[in-house]
C-alpha positions as a printed Julia matrix, in Angstrom:
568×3 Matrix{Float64}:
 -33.15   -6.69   10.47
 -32.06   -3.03    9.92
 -32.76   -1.55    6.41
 -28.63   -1.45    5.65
 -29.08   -5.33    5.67
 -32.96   -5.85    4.41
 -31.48   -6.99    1.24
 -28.22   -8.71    1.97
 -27.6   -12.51    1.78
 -28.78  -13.79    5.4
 -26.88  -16.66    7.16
 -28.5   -20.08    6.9
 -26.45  -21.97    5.41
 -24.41  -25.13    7.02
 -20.56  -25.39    6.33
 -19.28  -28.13    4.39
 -15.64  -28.44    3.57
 -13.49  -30.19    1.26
  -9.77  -30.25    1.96
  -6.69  -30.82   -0.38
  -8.77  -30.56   -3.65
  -6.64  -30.9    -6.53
  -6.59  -28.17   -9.61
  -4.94  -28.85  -12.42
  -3.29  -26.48  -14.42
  -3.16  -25.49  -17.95
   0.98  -27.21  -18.02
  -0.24  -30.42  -15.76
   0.92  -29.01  -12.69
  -1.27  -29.41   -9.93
  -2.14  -27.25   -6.91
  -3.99  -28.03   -3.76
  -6.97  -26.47   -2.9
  -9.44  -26.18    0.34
 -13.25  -26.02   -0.45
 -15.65  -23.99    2.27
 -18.87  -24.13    0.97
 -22.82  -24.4     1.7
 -24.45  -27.76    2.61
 -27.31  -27.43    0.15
 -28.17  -28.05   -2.79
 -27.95  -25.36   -5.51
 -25.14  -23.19   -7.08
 -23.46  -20.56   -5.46
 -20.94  -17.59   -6.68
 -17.51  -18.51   -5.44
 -14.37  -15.97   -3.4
 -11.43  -17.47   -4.86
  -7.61  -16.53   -3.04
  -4.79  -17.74   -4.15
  -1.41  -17.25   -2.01
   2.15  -18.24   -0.32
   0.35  -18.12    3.23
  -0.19  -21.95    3.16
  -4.63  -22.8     3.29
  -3.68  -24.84    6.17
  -1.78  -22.48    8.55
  -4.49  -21.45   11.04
  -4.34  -17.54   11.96
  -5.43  -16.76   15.22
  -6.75  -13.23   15.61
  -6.13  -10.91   18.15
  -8.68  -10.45   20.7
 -10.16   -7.35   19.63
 -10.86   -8.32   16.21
 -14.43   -7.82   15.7
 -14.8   -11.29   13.82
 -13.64  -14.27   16.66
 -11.35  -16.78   16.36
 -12.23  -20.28   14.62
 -10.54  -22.99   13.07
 -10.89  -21.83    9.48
  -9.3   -18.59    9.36
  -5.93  -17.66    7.77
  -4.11  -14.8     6.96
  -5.5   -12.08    5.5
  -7.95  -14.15    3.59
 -12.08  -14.11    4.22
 -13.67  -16.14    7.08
 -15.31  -19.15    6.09
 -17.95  -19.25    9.06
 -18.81  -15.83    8.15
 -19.26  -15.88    4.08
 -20.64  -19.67    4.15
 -24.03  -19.53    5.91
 -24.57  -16.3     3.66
 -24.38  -18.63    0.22
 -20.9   -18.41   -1.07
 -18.17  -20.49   -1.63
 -14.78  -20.07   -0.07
 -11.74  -21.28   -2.24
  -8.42  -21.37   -1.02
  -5.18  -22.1    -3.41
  -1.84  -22.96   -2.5
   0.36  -20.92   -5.03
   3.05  -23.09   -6.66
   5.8   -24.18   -4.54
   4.55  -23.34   -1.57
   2.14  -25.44    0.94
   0.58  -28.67   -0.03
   1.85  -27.09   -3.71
   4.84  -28.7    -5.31
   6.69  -27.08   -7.63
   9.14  -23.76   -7.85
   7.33  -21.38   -6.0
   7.59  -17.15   -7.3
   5.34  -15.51   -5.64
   4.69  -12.26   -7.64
   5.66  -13.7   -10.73
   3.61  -14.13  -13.94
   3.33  -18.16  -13.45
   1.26  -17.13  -10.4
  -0.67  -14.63  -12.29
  -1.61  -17.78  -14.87
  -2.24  -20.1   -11.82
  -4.74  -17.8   -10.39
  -6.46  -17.23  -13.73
  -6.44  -21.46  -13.64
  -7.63  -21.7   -10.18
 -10.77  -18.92  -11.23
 -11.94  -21.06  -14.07
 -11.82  -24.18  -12.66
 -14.05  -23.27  -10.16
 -16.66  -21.66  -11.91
 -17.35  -25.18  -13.56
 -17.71  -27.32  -10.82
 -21.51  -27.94  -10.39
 -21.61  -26.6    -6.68
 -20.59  -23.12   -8.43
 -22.95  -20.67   -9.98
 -20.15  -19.42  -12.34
 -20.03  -15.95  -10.73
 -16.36  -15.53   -9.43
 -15.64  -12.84   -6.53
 -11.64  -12.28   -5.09
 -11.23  -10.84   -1.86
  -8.71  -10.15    0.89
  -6.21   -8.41    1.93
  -2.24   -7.6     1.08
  -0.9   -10.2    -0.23
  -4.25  -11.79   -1.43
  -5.13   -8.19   -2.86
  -2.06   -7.84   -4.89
  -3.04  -10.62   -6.59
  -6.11   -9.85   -7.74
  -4.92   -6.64   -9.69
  -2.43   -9.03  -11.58
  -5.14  -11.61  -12.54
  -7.74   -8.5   -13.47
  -5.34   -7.99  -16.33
  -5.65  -11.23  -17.77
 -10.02  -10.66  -17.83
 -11.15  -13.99  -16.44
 -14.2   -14.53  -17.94
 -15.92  -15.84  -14.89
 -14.1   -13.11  -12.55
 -17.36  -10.94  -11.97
 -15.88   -8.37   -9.24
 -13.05   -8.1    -6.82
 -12.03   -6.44   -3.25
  -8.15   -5.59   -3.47
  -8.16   -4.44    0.13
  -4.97   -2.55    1.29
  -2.85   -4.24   -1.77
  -0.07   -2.48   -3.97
  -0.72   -2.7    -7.58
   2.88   -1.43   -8.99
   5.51   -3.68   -7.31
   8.42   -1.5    -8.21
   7.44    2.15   -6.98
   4.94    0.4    -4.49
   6.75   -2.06   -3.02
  10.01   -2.59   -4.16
  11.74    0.46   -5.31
  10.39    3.67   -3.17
  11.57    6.17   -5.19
  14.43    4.08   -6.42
  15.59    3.2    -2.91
  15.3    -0.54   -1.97
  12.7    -1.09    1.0
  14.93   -3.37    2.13
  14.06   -4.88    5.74
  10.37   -5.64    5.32
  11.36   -7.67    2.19
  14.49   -9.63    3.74
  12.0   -10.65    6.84
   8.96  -11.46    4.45
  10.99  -13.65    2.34
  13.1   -15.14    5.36
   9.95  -15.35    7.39
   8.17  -17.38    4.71
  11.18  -20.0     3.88
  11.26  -20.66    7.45
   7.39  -20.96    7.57
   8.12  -24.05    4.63
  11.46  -25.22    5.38
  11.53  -24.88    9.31
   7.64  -25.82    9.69
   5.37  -28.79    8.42
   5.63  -28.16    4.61
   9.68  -29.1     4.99
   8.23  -32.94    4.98
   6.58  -32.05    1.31
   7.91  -29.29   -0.27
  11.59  -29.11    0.92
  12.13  -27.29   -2.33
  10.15  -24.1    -2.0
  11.45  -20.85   -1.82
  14.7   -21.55   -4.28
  13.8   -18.05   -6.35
  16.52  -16.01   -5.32
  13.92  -13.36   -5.11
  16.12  -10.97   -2.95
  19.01  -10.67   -5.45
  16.34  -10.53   -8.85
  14.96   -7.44   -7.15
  18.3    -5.95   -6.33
  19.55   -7.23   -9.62
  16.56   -5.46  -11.22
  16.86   -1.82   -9.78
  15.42    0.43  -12.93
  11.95   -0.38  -13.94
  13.4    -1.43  -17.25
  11.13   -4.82  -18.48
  11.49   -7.22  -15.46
   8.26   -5.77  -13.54
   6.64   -5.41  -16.62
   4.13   -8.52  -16.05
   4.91   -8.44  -12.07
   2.36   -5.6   -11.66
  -1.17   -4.24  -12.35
  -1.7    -3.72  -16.15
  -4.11   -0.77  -15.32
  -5.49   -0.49  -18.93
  -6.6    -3.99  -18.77
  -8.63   -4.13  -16.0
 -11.71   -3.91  -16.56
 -13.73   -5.84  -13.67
 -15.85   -4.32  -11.02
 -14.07   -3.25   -8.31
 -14.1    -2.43   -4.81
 -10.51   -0.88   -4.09
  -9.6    -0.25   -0.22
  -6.57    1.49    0.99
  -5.37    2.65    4.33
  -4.1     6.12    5.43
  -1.5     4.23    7.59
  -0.25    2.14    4.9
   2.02    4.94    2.73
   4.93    2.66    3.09
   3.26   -0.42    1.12
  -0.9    -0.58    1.03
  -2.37    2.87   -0.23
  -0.62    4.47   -3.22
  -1.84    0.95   -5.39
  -5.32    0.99   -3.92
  -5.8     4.98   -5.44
  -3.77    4.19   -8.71
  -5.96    1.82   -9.36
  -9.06    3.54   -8.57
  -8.07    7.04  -10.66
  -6.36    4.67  -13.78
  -7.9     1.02  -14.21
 -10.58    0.93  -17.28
 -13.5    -0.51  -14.95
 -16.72    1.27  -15.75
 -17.34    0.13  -12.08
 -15.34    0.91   -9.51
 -15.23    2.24   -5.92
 -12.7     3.45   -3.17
 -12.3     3.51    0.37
  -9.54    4.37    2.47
  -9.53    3.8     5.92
  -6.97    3.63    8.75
  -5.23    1.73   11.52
  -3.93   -1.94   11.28
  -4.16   -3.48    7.73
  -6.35   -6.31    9.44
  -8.73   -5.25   11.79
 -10.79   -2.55    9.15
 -11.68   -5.82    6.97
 -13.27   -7.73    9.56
 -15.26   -5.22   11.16
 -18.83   -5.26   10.64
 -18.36   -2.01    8.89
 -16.13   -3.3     6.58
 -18.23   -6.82    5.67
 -21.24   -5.08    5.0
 -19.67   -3.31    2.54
 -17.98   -6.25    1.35
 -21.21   -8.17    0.96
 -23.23   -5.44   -0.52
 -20.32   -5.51   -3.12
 -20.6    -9.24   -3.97
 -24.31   -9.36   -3.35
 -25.17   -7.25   -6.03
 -22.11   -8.28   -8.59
 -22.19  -11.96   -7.78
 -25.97  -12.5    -6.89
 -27.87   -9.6    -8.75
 -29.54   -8.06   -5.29
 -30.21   -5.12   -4.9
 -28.4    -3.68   -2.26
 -28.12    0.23   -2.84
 -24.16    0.03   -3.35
 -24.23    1.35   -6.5
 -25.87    4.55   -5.81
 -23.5     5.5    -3.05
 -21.1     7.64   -4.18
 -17.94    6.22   -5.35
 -15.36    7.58   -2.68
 -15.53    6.69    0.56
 -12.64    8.86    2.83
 -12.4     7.67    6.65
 -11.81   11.47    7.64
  -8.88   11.28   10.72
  -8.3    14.14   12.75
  -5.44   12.82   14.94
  -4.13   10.84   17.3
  -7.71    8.44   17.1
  -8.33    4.93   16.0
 -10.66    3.58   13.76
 -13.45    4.06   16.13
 -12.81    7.58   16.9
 -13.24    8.16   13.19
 -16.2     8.41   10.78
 -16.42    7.86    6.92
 -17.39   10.38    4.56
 -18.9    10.33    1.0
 -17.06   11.91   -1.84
 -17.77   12.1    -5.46
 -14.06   11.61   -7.2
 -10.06   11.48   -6.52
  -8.96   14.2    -5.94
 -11.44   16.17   -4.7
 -12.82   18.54   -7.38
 -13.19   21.67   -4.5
  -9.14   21.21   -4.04
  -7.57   24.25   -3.11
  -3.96   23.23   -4.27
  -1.98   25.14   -1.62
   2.3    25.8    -1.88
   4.0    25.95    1.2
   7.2    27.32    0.57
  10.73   25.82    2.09
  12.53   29.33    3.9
  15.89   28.15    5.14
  16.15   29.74    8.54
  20.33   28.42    9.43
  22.9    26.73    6.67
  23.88   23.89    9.09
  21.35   21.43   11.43
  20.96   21.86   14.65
  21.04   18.84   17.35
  17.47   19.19   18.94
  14.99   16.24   18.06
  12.14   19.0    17.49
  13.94   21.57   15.83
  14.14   22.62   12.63
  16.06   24.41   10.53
  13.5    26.65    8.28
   9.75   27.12    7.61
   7.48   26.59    5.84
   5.53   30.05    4.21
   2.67   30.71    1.83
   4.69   32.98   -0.19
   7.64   32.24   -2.19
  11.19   33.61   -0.37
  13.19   36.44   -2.4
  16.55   35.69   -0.92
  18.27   32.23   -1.75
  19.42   30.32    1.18
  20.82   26.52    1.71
  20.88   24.07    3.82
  23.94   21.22    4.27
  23.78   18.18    6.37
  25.64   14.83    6.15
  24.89   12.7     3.11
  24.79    9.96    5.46
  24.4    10.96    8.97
  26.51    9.47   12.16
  24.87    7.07   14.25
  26.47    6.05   18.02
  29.02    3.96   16.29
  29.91    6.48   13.53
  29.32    5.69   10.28
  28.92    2.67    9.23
  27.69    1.88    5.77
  28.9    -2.05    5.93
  26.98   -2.85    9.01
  23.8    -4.27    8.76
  22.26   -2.77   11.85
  23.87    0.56   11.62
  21.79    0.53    8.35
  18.3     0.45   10.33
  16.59    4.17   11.35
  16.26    3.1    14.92
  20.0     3.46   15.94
  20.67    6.97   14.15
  20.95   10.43   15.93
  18.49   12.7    14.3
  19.43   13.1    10.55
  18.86   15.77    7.82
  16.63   18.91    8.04
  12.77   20.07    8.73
  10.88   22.74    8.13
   7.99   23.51   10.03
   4.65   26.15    9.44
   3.88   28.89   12.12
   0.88   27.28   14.61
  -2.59   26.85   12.19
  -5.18   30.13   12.72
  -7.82   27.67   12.03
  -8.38   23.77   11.45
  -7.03   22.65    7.89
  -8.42   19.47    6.34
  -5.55   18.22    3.74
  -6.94   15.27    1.84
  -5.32   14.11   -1.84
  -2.05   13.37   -3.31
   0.74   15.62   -2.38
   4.18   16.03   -3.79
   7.08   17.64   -2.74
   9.6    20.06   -4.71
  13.0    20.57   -4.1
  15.99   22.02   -5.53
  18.82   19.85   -4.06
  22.81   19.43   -4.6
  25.58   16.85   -3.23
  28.87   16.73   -2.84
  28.47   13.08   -4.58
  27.17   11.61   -7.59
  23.65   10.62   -6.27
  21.39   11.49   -3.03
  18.45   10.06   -0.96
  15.2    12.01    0.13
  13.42   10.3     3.24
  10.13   12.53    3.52
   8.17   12.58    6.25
   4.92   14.7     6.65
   4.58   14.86   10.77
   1.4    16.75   12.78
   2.48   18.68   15.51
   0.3    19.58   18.42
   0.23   22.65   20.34
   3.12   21.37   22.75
   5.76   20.52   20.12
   4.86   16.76   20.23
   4.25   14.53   17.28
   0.28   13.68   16.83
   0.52    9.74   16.25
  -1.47    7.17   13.87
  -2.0     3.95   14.59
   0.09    2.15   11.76
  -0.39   -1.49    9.91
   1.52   -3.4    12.68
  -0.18   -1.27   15.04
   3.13    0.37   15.63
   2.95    4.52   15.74
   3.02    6.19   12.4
   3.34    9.82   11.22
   0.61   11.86    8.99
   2.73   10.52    5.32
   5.59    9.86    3.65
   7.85   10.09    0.5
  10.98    9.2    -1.15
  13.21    9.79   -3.97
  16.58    8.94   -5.15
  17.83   11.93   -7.12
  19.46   10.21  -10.09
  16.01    8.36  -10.7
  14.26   12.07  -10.69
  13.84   11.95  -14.59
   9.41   12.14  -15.02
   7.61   10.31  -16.93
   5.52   13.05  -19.16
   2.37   11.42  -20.1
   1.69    9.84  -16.76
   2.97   12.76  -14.3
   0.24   14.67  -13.28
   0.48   18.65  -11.73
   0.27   17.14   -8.43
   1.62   13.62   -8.64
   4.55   13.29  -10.14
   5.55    9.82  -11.97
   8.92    8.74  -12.32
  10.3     6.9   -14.81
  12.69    4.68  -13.08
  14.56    3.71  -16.35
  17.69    5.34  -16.24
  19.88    7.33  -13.9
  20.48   10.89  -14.2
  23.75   10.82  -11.95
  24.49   14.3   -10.02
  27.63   16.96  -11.11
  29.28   17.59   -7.36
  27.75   20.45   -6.31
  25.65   21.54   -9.35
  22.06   22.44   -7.95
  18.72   19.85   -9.9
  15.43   20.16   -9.16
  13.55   16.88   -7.88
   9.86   16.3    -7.86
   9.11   14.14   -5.24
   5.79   11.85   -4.59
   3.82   12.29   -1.35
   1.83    9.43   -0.74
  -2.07   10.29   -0.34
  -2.75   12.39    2.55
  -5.68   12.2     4.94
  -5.47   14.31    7.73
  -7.42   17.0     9.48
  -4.48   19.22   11.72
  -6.24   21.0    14.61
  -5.97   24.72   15.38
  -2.6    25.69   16.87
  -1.09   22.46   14.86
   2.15   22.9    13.01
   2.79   21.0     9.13
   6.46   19.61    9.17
   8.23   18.03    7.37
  11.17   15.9     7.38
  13.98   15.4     4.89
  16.6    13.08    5.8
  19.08   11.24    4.13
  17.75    7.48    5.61
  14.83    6.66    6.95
  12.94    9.16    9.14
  10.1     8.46   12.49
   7.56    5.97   12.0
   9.03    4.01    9.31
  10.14    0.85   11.16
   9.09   -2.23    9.86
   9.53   -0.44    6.29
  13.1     0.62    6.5
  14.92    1.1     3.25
  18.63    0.37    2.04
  20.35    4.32    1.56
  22.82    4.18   -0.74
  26.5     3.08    0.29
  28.25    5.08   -2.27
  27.43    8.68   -0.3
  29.53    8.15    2.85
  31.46   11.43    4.13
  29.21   13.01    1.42
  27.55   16.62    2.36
  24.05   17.31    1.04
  21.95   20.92   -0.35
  18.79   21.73   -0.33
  18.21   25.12   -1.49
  15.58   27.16   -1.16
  14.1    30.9    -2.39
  14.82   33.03   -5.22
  15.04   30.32   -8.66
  15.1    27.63   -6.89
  12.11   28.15   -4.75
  11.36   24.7    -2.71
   8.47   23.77   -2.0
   5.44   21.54   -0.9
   2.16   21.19   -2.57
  -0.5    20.21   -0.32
  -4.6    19.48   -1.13
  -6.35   22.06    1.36
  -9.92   21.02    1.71
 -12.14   23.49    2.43
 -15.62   22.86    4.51
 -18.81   22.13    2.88
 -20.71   25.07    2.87
């Protein structure tokens, strides 16, 4: 026994399991349940998930997963075989309408939130249950948790939202006001096949009838729908664990910080890692600080978690995997020795040029004297034209190179940028709105992207960010120097041709760009590299429409980066 794990639960336990359990709810409706839990006698704190996923839908890992394969696991939820033997309970909740669940299923939605709640205090009165309530997992089952936090369960004694949004309009939803389009049409389709196509069509042939897709198109400003679909930040105010993932800056990292910097827990941690949004929770990394986490909130060991510091950064210095990586210790977000750095947009030509690596201006510490400007099609042409009707003429992957980049000279020296980043520009269209696809690339010393290894394993670029001009109106008392918050409850429609200034959000970056690297960025009119399966809908009102960005003299674009400097 090492002295990381001299005071962590031990397995000894025997698994005993209780299928289709029924919970009923505070309006009579029930919702099935599975039970994993010790045979012993005794009370022991309970991990209680809740989900769309269906408890009975086995997930088969792949084979590098560092926890193996066994009839108990599902998506994205904790392993029975592996929490059991160590003395806690495993519950697992068909959400309404969906499963062994009947009813009309909204996942998201504030019924859920109130099931959830339901499904918490049940189990902390059953007399296998200690009344200590943990919530773990990951996506899905971590956007949950923030929801429920709000409510306070009074039995809900700490939680791990790993890789989860918490703010399901500028998280999820509405990047920047554009519609992430794809990933939601397949999740939803994916799942009403999953019921309707698969076993659950023989019990619940009614779930799915939500019409989520056209509420969230319906809903485009963040104007009182997504009020109660989100994290209510000032009300949490359980323990926390919060894990994010440098990969995830299309859907699991910008929640996992918010939460961290805004949510009223007295107790509360952060860790951002990288690579798959699957593999990083089942490593044995990642369970032993999981279980130090419960162990001390749910069983009152001492296991030293609480005088670690309270960031944990997995520090990535390109092209690696999780393994090539190591974590390192940091005291609050954003780090207090910042050096908030501008890089400054120069335009070097007025129109793009064809190249996939070129650009069209740089990047410079000091602010240009002379104006320039930059035009480039509002849409861009893909192979068949354009095309703003056709559904795969919409998706990244069949466009020519789009938009404009701007690049720095090669790096004199290694430059650590870790923190939130945002990105200024003064911009103009021909029409009465325009889209800004940022993407933050690394460039090595032979003009080729450095790669990341993204959620779906797929390759990913250093960050991203996104902003539809007539949402660029800032929310005052939540925009911060460098994160900007938009408002998202009115549009601020363009003049044709008359020049704005945007402030655009840069997911967290964590990225360590070698000597002889060059910073680019992107910014494109539609999605730019490494955003497939997260594409987004760009709007269909802009077609034959030619977009500015200006740069130097007063209107001075530019990008705001967190330079970290070494520890001395």
């Amino acid at each position: 026994m090492s002295r990381k794990t001299a005071k962590l639960s031990q397995p000894k336990h025997d698994l005993v399991i209780e299928k289709d359990v029924k919970i009923t709810m505070r309006d009579g409706a029930v919702l099935y349940a599975d039970i994993f839990r010790p045979k012993a006698a005794g009370k022991f704190p309970a991990i209680v998930n809740i989900s769309a996923y269906q408890k009975d839908k086995v997930w088969v890992p792949p084979h590098d997963l560092e926890e193996k394969a066994n009839p108990y696991m599902t998506w994205e939820t904790v392993n029975p075989t592996w929490w059991v033997p160590r003395g806690y309970i495993c519950v697992r909740v068909d959400t309404r309408g969906s499963g062994k669940s009947p009813g009309l299923s909204d996942p998201g939605g504030p019924q859920e939130t109130l099931d959830y709640y339901d499904a918490i205090e049940w189990t902390a009165k059953q007399k296998w249950c200690s009344g200590n309530i943990g919530t773990a997992g990951i996506s899905y089952h971590a956007v949950t948790q923030w929801r429920v936090a709000g409510l306070q369960p009074p039995s809900l004694k700490a939680m791990i939202p790993w890789e989860g949004y918490g703010d399901a309009y500028r998280d999820s939803v509405f990047h920047g006001g554009i519609f992430q389009l794809y990933y939601l049409a397949t999740w939803y389709a994916t799942q009403m096949a999953h019921h309707l196509l698969g076993d659950p069509q023989e019990y619940n042939p009614d779930a799915f009838r939500n019409e989520r897709l056209y509420n969230y198109m319906r809903h485009s400003l963040d104007t009182g729908y997504w009020d109660n679909r989100g994290a209510q930040w000032d009300k949490i105010k359980v323990p926390f664990l919060s894990a994010g993932n440098w990969s995830g800056h299309n859907l699991h990292l910008r929640g996992n910080v918010e939460g961290f910097v805004r949510a009223k827990s007295k107790h509360k941690k952060l860790r951002i890692h990288t690579g798959t949004h699957y593999h990083a929770f089942y490593t044995e990394e990642g369970r032993l600080d999981q279980l130090r986490w419960f162990d001390y909130w749910l069983k009152g060991l001492d296991t030293g978690i609480m005088k670690d510091p309270p960031v944990k950064l997995m520090i990535r210095t390109g092209g690696g995997t999780m393994k090539d990586y190591k974590f390192r210790f940091e005291n609050e977000w954003p780090l207090k020795r910042t050096q908030w750095t501008k890089l400054y947009l120069q335009a070097e030509r007025k129109t793009p040029v064809a190249g996939a690596m070129d650009s069209e201006g740089t990047l410079v510490r000091k602010p240009p004297k002379k104006k320039g400007a930059i035009s480039y099609s509002a849409t861009g042409v893909s192979h068949a034209g354009v095309a703003s009707a056709s559904s795969t003429m919409l998706q990244a992957g069949a466009m020519h190179r789009t938009g404009i980049s701007f690049q720095t000279e090669p790096l004199k020296e290694k430059t650590e940028v870790t923190g939130p980043a945002k990105l200024v520009l003064w911009v103009s269209s021909t029409t009465k709105d325009m889209d800004m696809f940022v993407t933050v690339r690394n460039i090595d010393r032979d003009g080729k992207d450095v790669w990341e290894v993204g959620q779906q394993g797929q390759q990913v670029p250093v960050a991203k960010g996104w902003l539809r001009a007539s949402h660029r109106k800032l929310d005052p008392e939540l925009t911060l120097p460098y994160r900007p918050y938009h408002a998202h409850d009115e549009r601020w429609w363009l003049e044709p041709g008359v020049p704005v200034e945007c402030e655009i959000e840069i997911w967290p970056i964590g990225m360590v760009f070698g000597k002889g690297h060059r910073i680019r960025i992107d910014i494109q009119p539609r999605d730019g590299v490494g955003s497939t399966p997260y594409n987004h809908y760009p709007a269909a009102y802009n077609t034959n429409g030619q977009n500015t960005v200006h740069t130097g003299g007063q209107m001075a674009s530019y990008l705001l980066l967190p330079v970290i400097p070494a520890r001395s």
